[in-house]
Each structure stands twice: as structure tokens, then as C-alpha cells.
Coordinates of C-alpha atoms in Angstrom, one line a residue:
Chain A
M551 CA -27.7 -6.9 23.6
G552 CA -25.0 -7.2 21.0
I553 CA -24.4 -5.4 17.8
R554 CA -24.4 -7.1 14.4
N555 CA -23.5 -4.2 12.3
V556 CA -20.7 -1.6 12.6
E557 CA -23.2 1.1 11.6
E558 CA -24.9 0.7 14.9
L559 CA -22.0 2.2 16.7
Q560 CA -22.6 5.6 18.3
D561 CA -20.6 8.8 18.6
M562 CA -19.5 7.7 22.0
H563 CA -17.8 4.5 20.6
L564 CA -16.2 6.5 17.9
D565 CA -14.8 8.9 20.5
V566 CA -13.3 6.1 22.3
L567 CA -11.7 4.7 19.1
K568 CA -10.5 8.2 18.4
E569 CA -8.7 8.3 21.8
I570 CA -7.2 4.9 21.1
G571 CA -6.1 6.2 17.7
N572 CA -4.8 9.3 19.4
I573 CA -2.5 7.2 21.8
G574 CA -1.6 4.9 19.0
S575 CA -0.6 7.8 16.7
G576 CA 1.4 9.4 19.6
N577 CA 3.4 6.1 20.1
A578 CA 3.9 5.8 16.4
A579 CA 5.1 9.4 16.1
S580 CA 7.8 9.0 18.8
A581 CA 8.9 5.6 17.2
L582 CA 9.1 7.2 13.7
S583 CA 10.9 10.2 15.0
T584 CA 13.6 7.8 16.7
M585 CA 13.9 5.9 13.4
L586 CA 13.9 8.9 11.0
N587 CA 16.1 10.8 13.4
C588 CA 14.0 13.9 13.0
E589 CA 11.3 15.8 14.8
T590 CA 7.9 14.1 14.2
D591 CA 4.7 15.7 15.3
I592 CA 1.2 14.4 15.1
S593 CA -2.3 16.0 15.2
V594 CA -5.4 14.3 16.7
P595 CA -6.5 11.6 14.3
N596 CA -9.9 11.6 12.7
V597 CA -11.8 8.5 13.2
K598 CA -14.8 7.8 11.1
L599 CA -17.0 5.3 9.7
L600 CA -16.7 5.4 5.9
D601 CA -18.5 3.6 3.2
F602 CA -16.1 1.5 1.3
S603 CA -16.3 3.6 -1.9
D604 CA -15.8 6.8 0.2
A605 CA -12.8 5.3 1.7
V606 CA -11.4 4.5 -1.6
N607 CA -12.0 7.9 -3.0
F608 CA -10.5 9.4 0.2
L609 CA -7.4 7.4 -0.6
G610 CA -7.2 8.8 -4.1
G611 CA -9.6 6.8 -6.1
P612 CA -9.7 3.1 -7.0
E613 CA -6.8 3.1 -9.4
N614 CA -4.4 5.2 -7.4
I615 CA -1.3 3.1 -6.6
A616 CA -0.4 3.0 -2.8
I617 CA 1.2 0.9 -0.3
G618 CA -1.0 -1.4 1.9
M619 CA 0.2 -3.2 4.8
L620 CA -2.0 -5.8 6.5
V621 CA -1.8 -7.5 9.8
N622 CA -4.0 -10.1 11.4
L623 CA -5.2 -9.6 15.0
T624 CA -5.7 -12.7 17.1
E625 CA -6.2 -13.8 20.8
D626 CA -8.6 -11.5 22.6
I627 CA -9.4 -9.4 19.6
N628 CA -9.9 -11.0 16.1
G629 CA -9.8 -9.0 13.0
M630 CA -7.4 -7.3 10.7
M631 CA -5.7 -3.8 10.4
L632 CA -4.7 -2.3 7.1
Y633 CA -2.2 0.5 7.0
V634 CA -2.3 2.7 3.7
L635 CA 0.7 4.8 2.9
Q636 CA 0.6 7.1 -0.2
H637 CA 3.6 7.5 -2.6
S638 CA 4.3 11.1 -1.5
C639 CA 4.3 10.2 2.1
A640 CA 6.5 7.2 1.6
S641 CA 8.8 9.4 -0.4
Q642 CA 8.9 12.0 2.3
M643 CA 10.0 9.3 4.8
T644 CA 12.7 7.9 2.5
S645 CA 13.9 11.3 1.9
A646 CA 14.4 11.9 5.6
I647 CA 16.4 8.7 5.9
F648 CA 18.2 8.0 2.7
G649 CA 18.0 11.5 1.1
S650 CA 16.1 10.2 -1.9
E651 CA 12.4 9.8 -3.0
I652 CA 10.9 6.6 -4.2
E653 CA 10.9 6.9 -7.9
D654 CA 8.6 4.0 -8.9
L655 CA 6.4 2.8 -6.1
A656 CA 5.4 -0.4 -7.9
N657 CA 9.0 -1.3 -8.2
M658 CA 10.8 -0.2 -5.0
N659 CA 14.3 -1.4 -4.4
E660 CA 15.1 -3.9 -1.5
M661 CA 16.1 -1.1 0.8
E662 CA 13.0 1.0 0.2
R663 CA 10.8 -2.1 0.6
S664 CA 12.3 -3.1 3.9
F665 CA 12.3 0.3 5.2
I666 CA 8.6 0.9 4.4
A667 CA 7.7 -2.5 5.8
E668 CA 9.4 -1.4 9.0
V669 CA 7.4 1.8 9.0
G670 CA 4.2 -0.3 8.5
N671 CA 5.4 -2.5 11.4
I672 CA 5.9 0.4 13.8
M673 CA 2.6 1.9 12.9
S674 CA 0.5 -1.2 13.3
A675 CA 2.3 -2.2 16.5
S676 CA 1.9 1.2 18.0
Y677 CA -1.9 1.1 17.5
I678 CA -2.3 -2.3 18.8
N679 CA -0.2 -1.6 21.8
A680 CA -2.4 1.4 22.5
I681 CA -5.5 -0.9 22.4
A682 CA -3.8 -3.6 24.4
S683 CA -2.5 -1.4 27.1
L684 CA -5.7 0.7 27.5
T685 CA -7.8 -2.5 27.8
G686 CA -5.5 -5.0 29.4
L687 CA -6.3 -7.4 26.5
T688 CA -3.8 -9.7 24.9
I689 CA -3.7 -9.0 21.1
D690 CA -1.3 -10.9 18.8
I691 CA -0.4 -9.4 15.5
S692 CA 0.9 -11.3 12.4
V693 CA 3.9 -10.2 10.5
P694 CA 2.8 -7.4 8.3
Q695 CA 2.2 -8.3 4.7
M696 CA 2.9 -5.6 2.1
C697 CA 1.1 -5.0 -1.2
V698 CA 1.7 -2.2 -3.6
D699 CA -1.3 -2.0 -5.9
M700 CA -4.5 -0.1 -6.8
V701 CA -6.2 1.4 -3.6
G702 CA -9.5 -0.2 -4.6
A703 CA -8.0 -3.7 -4.9
I704 CA -6.0 -3.3 -1.6
L705 CA -9.2 -2.1 0.2
S706 CA -11.4 -4.9 -1.2
V707 CA -9.5 -7.2 1.3
P708 CA -10.9 -5.6 4.5
A709 CA -14.1 -4.8 2.6
V710 CA -14.7 -8.5 1.9
Q711 CA -14.0 -9.3 5.5
F712 CA -16.4 -6.6 6.6
A713 CA -19.1 -7.3 3.9
Q714 CA -20.9 -9.7 6.3
V715 CA -21.4 -6.9 9.0
G716 CA -21.7 -3.8 7.1
N717 CA -20.7 -1.6 4.3
K718 CA -18.6 0.7 6.3
V719 CA -15.0 0.6 7.4
L720 CA -13.4 2.1 10.5
F721 CA -11.1 4.7 9.1
I722 CA -8.4 6.4 11.1
D723 CA -7.0 9.5 9.3
D724 CA -3.6 10.6 10.7
S725 CA -1.6 13.5 9.9
F726 CA 2.1 13.7 10.7
V727 CA 4.6 16.4 10.4
I728 CA 8.1 14.9 9.6
G729 CA 10.9 17.3 9.3
G730 CA 8.5 20.3 8.7
C731 CA 6.4 18.5 6.0
E732 CA 3.0 17.2 6.6
V733 CA 2.3 13.6 5.6
K734 CA -0.9 11.6 5.8
S735 CA -1.4 8.0 6.6
N736 CA -4.4 6.0 7.1
M737 CA -5.3 3.1 9.2
I738 CA -8.3 0.9 8.5
L739 CA -9.4 -1.2 11.4
V740 CA -11.6 -4.4 10.8
P741 CA -12.4 -6.2 14.0
E742 CA -15.0 -8.9 14.3
M743 CA -18.1 -7.6 15.8
S744 CA -17.8 -9.9 18.9
S745 CA -14.3 -8.6 19.4
L746 CA -15.5 -4.9 19.1
E747 CA -18.2 -5.6 21.7
F748 CA -15.6 -7.2 24.0
L749 CA -13.3 -4.1 23.5
F750 CA -16.1 -1.6 24.3
N751 CA -17.1 -3.6 27.4
R752 CA -13.6 -3.6 28.6
L753 CA -13.4 0.3 28.2
G754 CA -16.8 0.6 30.1
V755 CA -18.7 1.7 27.2
G756 CA -20.7 -1.4 26.6
I757 CA -22.8 -1.6 23.5
Chain B
M504 CA -19.6 6.3 -26.5
G505 CA -20.6 6.4 -22.8
M506 CA -18.8 4.7 -19.9
I507 CA -21.0 2.7 -17.6
T508 CA -19.2 2.2 -14.3
V509 CA -20.0 -0.8 -12.1
G510 CA -19.2 -0.4 -8.4
I511 CA -18.2 -3.0 -6.0
A512 CA -21.1 -5.5 -5.3
D513 CA -23.1 -4.0 -8.2
L514 CA -24.0 -4.9 -11.7
N515 CA -25.1 -3.3 -15.0
I516 CA -25.7 -3.8 -18.6
A517 CA -24.7 -2.0 -21.9
K518 CA -25.3 -2.1 -25.7
E519 CA -22.8 -0.7 -28.2
P520 CA -21.4 1.9 -28.4
D521 CA -21.3 2.1 -24.6
V522 CA -18.6 0.5 -22.6
L523 CA -18.9 -1.3 -19.2
A524 CA -16.0 -0.5 -16.6
T525 CA -15.3 -1.8 -13.2
Y526 CA -12.3 -0.6 -11.3
A527 CA -9.6 -2.3 -9.2
L528 CA -10.8 -5.8 -8.7
G529 CA -8.8 -7.4 -5.9
S530 CA -10.1 -10.7 -4.8
C531 CA -13.5 -9.7 -6.2
V532 CA -14.5 -11.2 -9.5
G533 CA -15.7 -9.3 -12.6
I534 CA -18.1 -11.3 -14.7
C535 CA -18.7 -10.0 -18.2
L536 CA -21.7 -11.9 -20.0
Y537 CA -22.2 -11.3 -23.7
D538 CA -24.8 -12.0 -26.3
P539 CA -22.7 -11.6 -29.5
E540 CA -25.8 -11.4 -31.7
K541 CA -27.7 -8.7 -30.0
K542 CA -24.4 -7.1 -28.8
I543 CA -25.7 -6.7 -25.3
A544 CA -23.2 -7.1 -22.4
G545 CA -23.5 -7.2 -18.7
L546 CA -21.0 -6.9 -16.0
A547 CA -21.1 -8.0 -12.3
H548 CA -18.5 -7.2 -9.7
I549 CA -19.0 -9.8 -6.9
M550 CA -17.3 -9.9 -3.6
L551 CA -18.1 -13.3 -2.1
P552 CA -18.8 -16.8 -3.3
L553 CA -22.3 -18.1 -2.2
S554 CA -25.2 -16.2 -0.6
K555 CA -26.2 -19.3 1.3
D556 CA -23.0 -19.1 3.3
A557 CA -23.6 -15.5 4.5
V558 CA -24.8 -14.9 7.9
N559 CA -28.2 -13.6 6.8
G560 CA -28.5 -15.7 3.7
G561 CA -27.4 -12.8 1.5
A562 CA -30.6 -11.0 1.6
D563 CA -28.9 -7.7 2.2
N564 CA -27.3 -7.4 -1.1
R565 CA -27.8 -10.1 -3.8
R566 CA -25.3 -8.5 -6.1
R567 CA -22.6 -9.2 -3.6
Y568 CA -22.5 -12.9 -4.1
A569 CA -21.5 -14.9 -7.1
D570 CA -24.7 -17.1 -7.2
T571 CA -27.4 -14.3 -6.7
G572 CA -25.4 -11.7 -8.6
I573 CA -25.0 -13.8 -11.7
T574 CA -28.6 -14.8 -11.7
E575 CA -29.7 -11.2 -11.4
L576 CA -27.3 -10.3 -14.2
I577 CA -28.8 -12.9 -16.6
Q578 CA -32.3 -11.7 -15.7
T579 CA -31.5 -8.1 -16.3
M580 CA -29.9 -9.0 -19.6
S581 CA -32.9 -11.1 -20.8
L582 CA -35.2 -8.2 -20.0
A583 CA -33.0 -6.0 -22.2
G584 CA -33.5 -8.4 -25.0
A585 CA -30.6 -10.8 -24.6
T586 CA -31.0 -14.5 -25.2
P587 CA -29.7 -16.5 -22.1
S588 CA -28.8 -19.6 -24.2
R589 CA -26.6 -17.5 -26.4
L590 CA -24.6 -15.9 -23.5
V591 CA -20.8 -16.3 -23.2
A592 CA -18.6 -15.3 -20.4
K593 CA -15.2 -13.5 -19.8
I594 CA -14.1 -13.3 -16.2
A595 CA -11.3 -11.3 -14.5
G596 CA -10.1 -10.8 -10.9
G597 CA -9.9 -13.2 -7.9
A598 CA -6.4 -12.2 -7.0
Q599 CA -4.7 -12.8 -3.7
M600 CA -3.6 -9.4 -2.8
F601 CA -1.7 -10.2 0.4
N602 CA 0.6 -13.2 0.6
T603 CA -0.7 -15.3 3.6
T604 CA -2.0 -18.7 4.0
S605 CA -5.1 -17.7 6.0
S606 CA -8.4 -19.0 4.3
V607 CA -9.8 -15.4 4.6
F608 CA -7.2 -14.3 2.2
N609 CA -7.9 -17.1 -0.1
I610 CA -11.3 -15.6 -1.0
G611 CA -10.2 -14.7 -4.5
E612 CA -9.7 -18.4 -5.4
R613 CA -13.0 -19.3 -3.7
N614 CA -14.7 -16.5 -5.7
V615 CA -13.5 -17.8 -9.0
A616 CA -14.5 -21.3 -8.2
A617 CA -18.0 -20.2 -7.2
V618 CA -18.3 -18.1 -10.4
K619 CA -17.3 -21.1 -12.5
K620 CA -19.7 -23.3 -10.8
I621 CA -22.7 -21.0 -11.2
L622 CA -21.8 -20.3 -14.8
A623 CA -21.5 -24.0 -15.5
A624 CA -25.0 -24.5 -14.0
Y625 CA -26.4 -22.0 -16.3
K626 CA -24.5 -23.5 -19.2
I627 CA -22.7 -20.4 -19.9
R628 CA -19.3 -21.1 -21.5
I629 CA -16.2 -19.1 -20.2
I630 CA -14.3 -18.0 -23.3
A631 CA -11.7 -15.8 -21.6
E632 CA -10.2 -15.7 -18.1
E633 CA -7.8 -13.4 -16.4
T634 CA -7.9 -14.5 -12.8
G635 CA -5.7 -15.3 -9.8
E636 CA -2.1 -14.2 -9.1
N637 CA -1.5 -11.3 -6.8
F638 CA -2.4 -8.0 -8.5
G639 CA -5.4 -5.8 -8.9
R640 CA -7.2 -5.5 -12.2
T641 CA -9.5 -2.9 -13.8
V642 CA -11.9 -4.3 -16.5
F643 CA -13.5 -2.7 -19.5
F644 CA -16.0 -4.6 -21.7
H645 CA -16.8 -3.5 -25.3
P646 CA -20.2 -4.6 -26.4
D647 CA -19.5 -3.7 -30.0
S648 CA -16.6 -6.2 -30.3
G649 CA -17.1 -8.5 -27.3
I650 CA -13.5 -7.6 -26.1
M651 CA -12.6 -7.5 -22.4
E652 CA -9.7 -5.2 -21.6
V653 CA -7.8 -5.7 -18.4
R654 CA -5.6 -3.1 -16.9
S655 CA -3.2 -3.4 -14.0
A656 CA -0.6 -1.4 -12.1
T657 CA 2.5 -3.0 -13.5
K658 CA 1.5 -5.4 -16.3
P659 CA 0.7 -4.4 -20.0
I660 CA -2.9 -4.0 -21.0
I661 CA -4.6 -7.3 -22.0
K662 CA -7.3 -7.5 -24.5
V663 CA -9.2 -10.8 -24.8

């Protein structure tokens, strides 16, 4: 008995995703801390199913300008993962490493862009590694694609992908402490339903 | 003047002096239909091309697809007093937000193509178009003047 809709997931499944998120965030925090050369802590991430519009509002409203980084997942798990980083958080990171904030998010310089792309790379890879090592599955990820634009427009990409299976997105809400300042970052996971089923079966919480 | 906001996979209509708005179109397409004589306007924010290609035939939400969404918009507008044969269209959106070659990401282009096909089937002329490229757009439509206003993150405001 498979599921066709992400809304059919139960608390148990969300708890499993939360644990994966937790391990992923832990990996990400230690990688970031090495990269930024300062202490980085992370709290337990919040994993929830949000309506598309709630997710957009959570990220500052449809016209809020943010950074989106998208990777495609292939092999045992098919789907996509979107990492959303807000201006203030990106600035906190560039301050830690270059000593300056990002003035204009939509017109980042080459150095800022490649640094932020690397952060996105680390974050996505950390999560995927957590899932892969917990399940023993092989997951290939594409090179992350970056887009700085309105949050609503960025989120429409996973929303369109998800439209066939439900109106909700899997939303991982992370909170980091970098050099004493709290920064938030968000990961949106959009697996195909069959992949999600496969994932839960592997983890012994079959749907 | 009231602002009538149209959410994703939704539609609404307005008469002057109200204004229709839909925020942050990415690969989605905003379709503004307008009866210039009655000054009645409608706006649909569609996500996907054709309902027949959906797993469940699009029965879940007709407003999500170009074909069923446009059909419902025309019906709603005629009920409000607009004459279908007089309608003209202005469309915006259908961007490719992320730069990849995968067909999933090409959904913007497919959405625009589907919208044009459906509008042509209804013999509705497209008199303005701000589609494609790689950035998000917010659309306002003014039923008093028939002007579509398009805002984006980095480009100047366009009024067509």
C-alpha cells in the first residue's frame, strides 16, 4: 500500500526526517565551522509539512529577495532539494570570512557568489550524505544551481514539481549559531513519492 | 481602490477602480484577460500546462492548469458581464529560474506555450507579453486603463 500524497505522511515519518535533518545539520555545521574558521553550533532542526503559501510567508513573503540553491537527486532517490538562504544570514557568513556584509544581494560580486555557492554545496551535500549513510542508498546530486530572486518565484520551482502529489512541501528549518550570532537557513526537500516510500522502507518505517 | 490578490493556482476578477495582483511568478504564468468596453478584468495564476497530462486528470484543482484555468476564468468573467468575444489577453511569467537543461525546469516555456495554445483556441488575442528569461515577476492589472504592470527584483517596472 503506497502513498500518493505527501499529506498522508504521519508524525512517525516526520520524526524520521527530523532525525535525518539533525544528522545532516550536524555534518553541515562542522563543515561550515571549518570553512568559516569559527565556532558553529546548531540546534535540532524543525521538520514540518507546510503549505506552499505558508512556506513562502515563513521565508519572508513572496517578494522577499533571497538566495535559492537547487540540486537534483538521482539514482536510488529521485527528487530535488532547495536550500534557501536569507540576505542577513548570507551577510553573517561573509562577515565571518571576508569581514564585510553583502551590500546588494541581487548583485553579489564574484567572490561572494562563489562563496555562497560553496555554502549551498556543503549544506546540500551534508543532508544527502546523512540520508545516504543512514539508509545505505546511493544518491547522486547535481551541481547546485543558484538563483537570487523573489522567494515566491524560487519556491514555485519545487511547488510545480510537487503540485502533482500535494500542496505541501517538506520544510526543514535550521538554526545555526555562527560566531555567537544566530542565523537561519531552510532546506526544502521534494522527493518523488516512490522515492520517499523506498526511503522509509529502508529505514524500517514503511508506509 | 482595492487590491485583489490572486494566489498560486488561483484566479479572480475585478472591475475598476480595483486592481488585480499576483506575486512572484516564477515558472508559473499570469494570464490577464480584459474586456475593454465593460472594463472587467480577470487574472489567473497557473502552474502547469495541461490538465490531461496530470496524474489524476487535473480534477484536484482546475485552476492549476492552463487549459482548465483559462476556461474557468472566461466563464467567471462572462458571469460578471464580460463578453468573451471582446476579451484580449496580456500574459507574464514562464521564467526559467534555475539554469539547467532538465525538462522539469523547462516548465516555464511549456506553460507559456500551453497558455498561447488555449488562448488561440478561444480566439483571444495576446496584446502584451512579458515571458521567459530567468527572473521572477509580480503582476498588477488595472481594469480602468487595461494596463499590466510587471515588477521584478532587479529590472525597472514595465507597464504594457
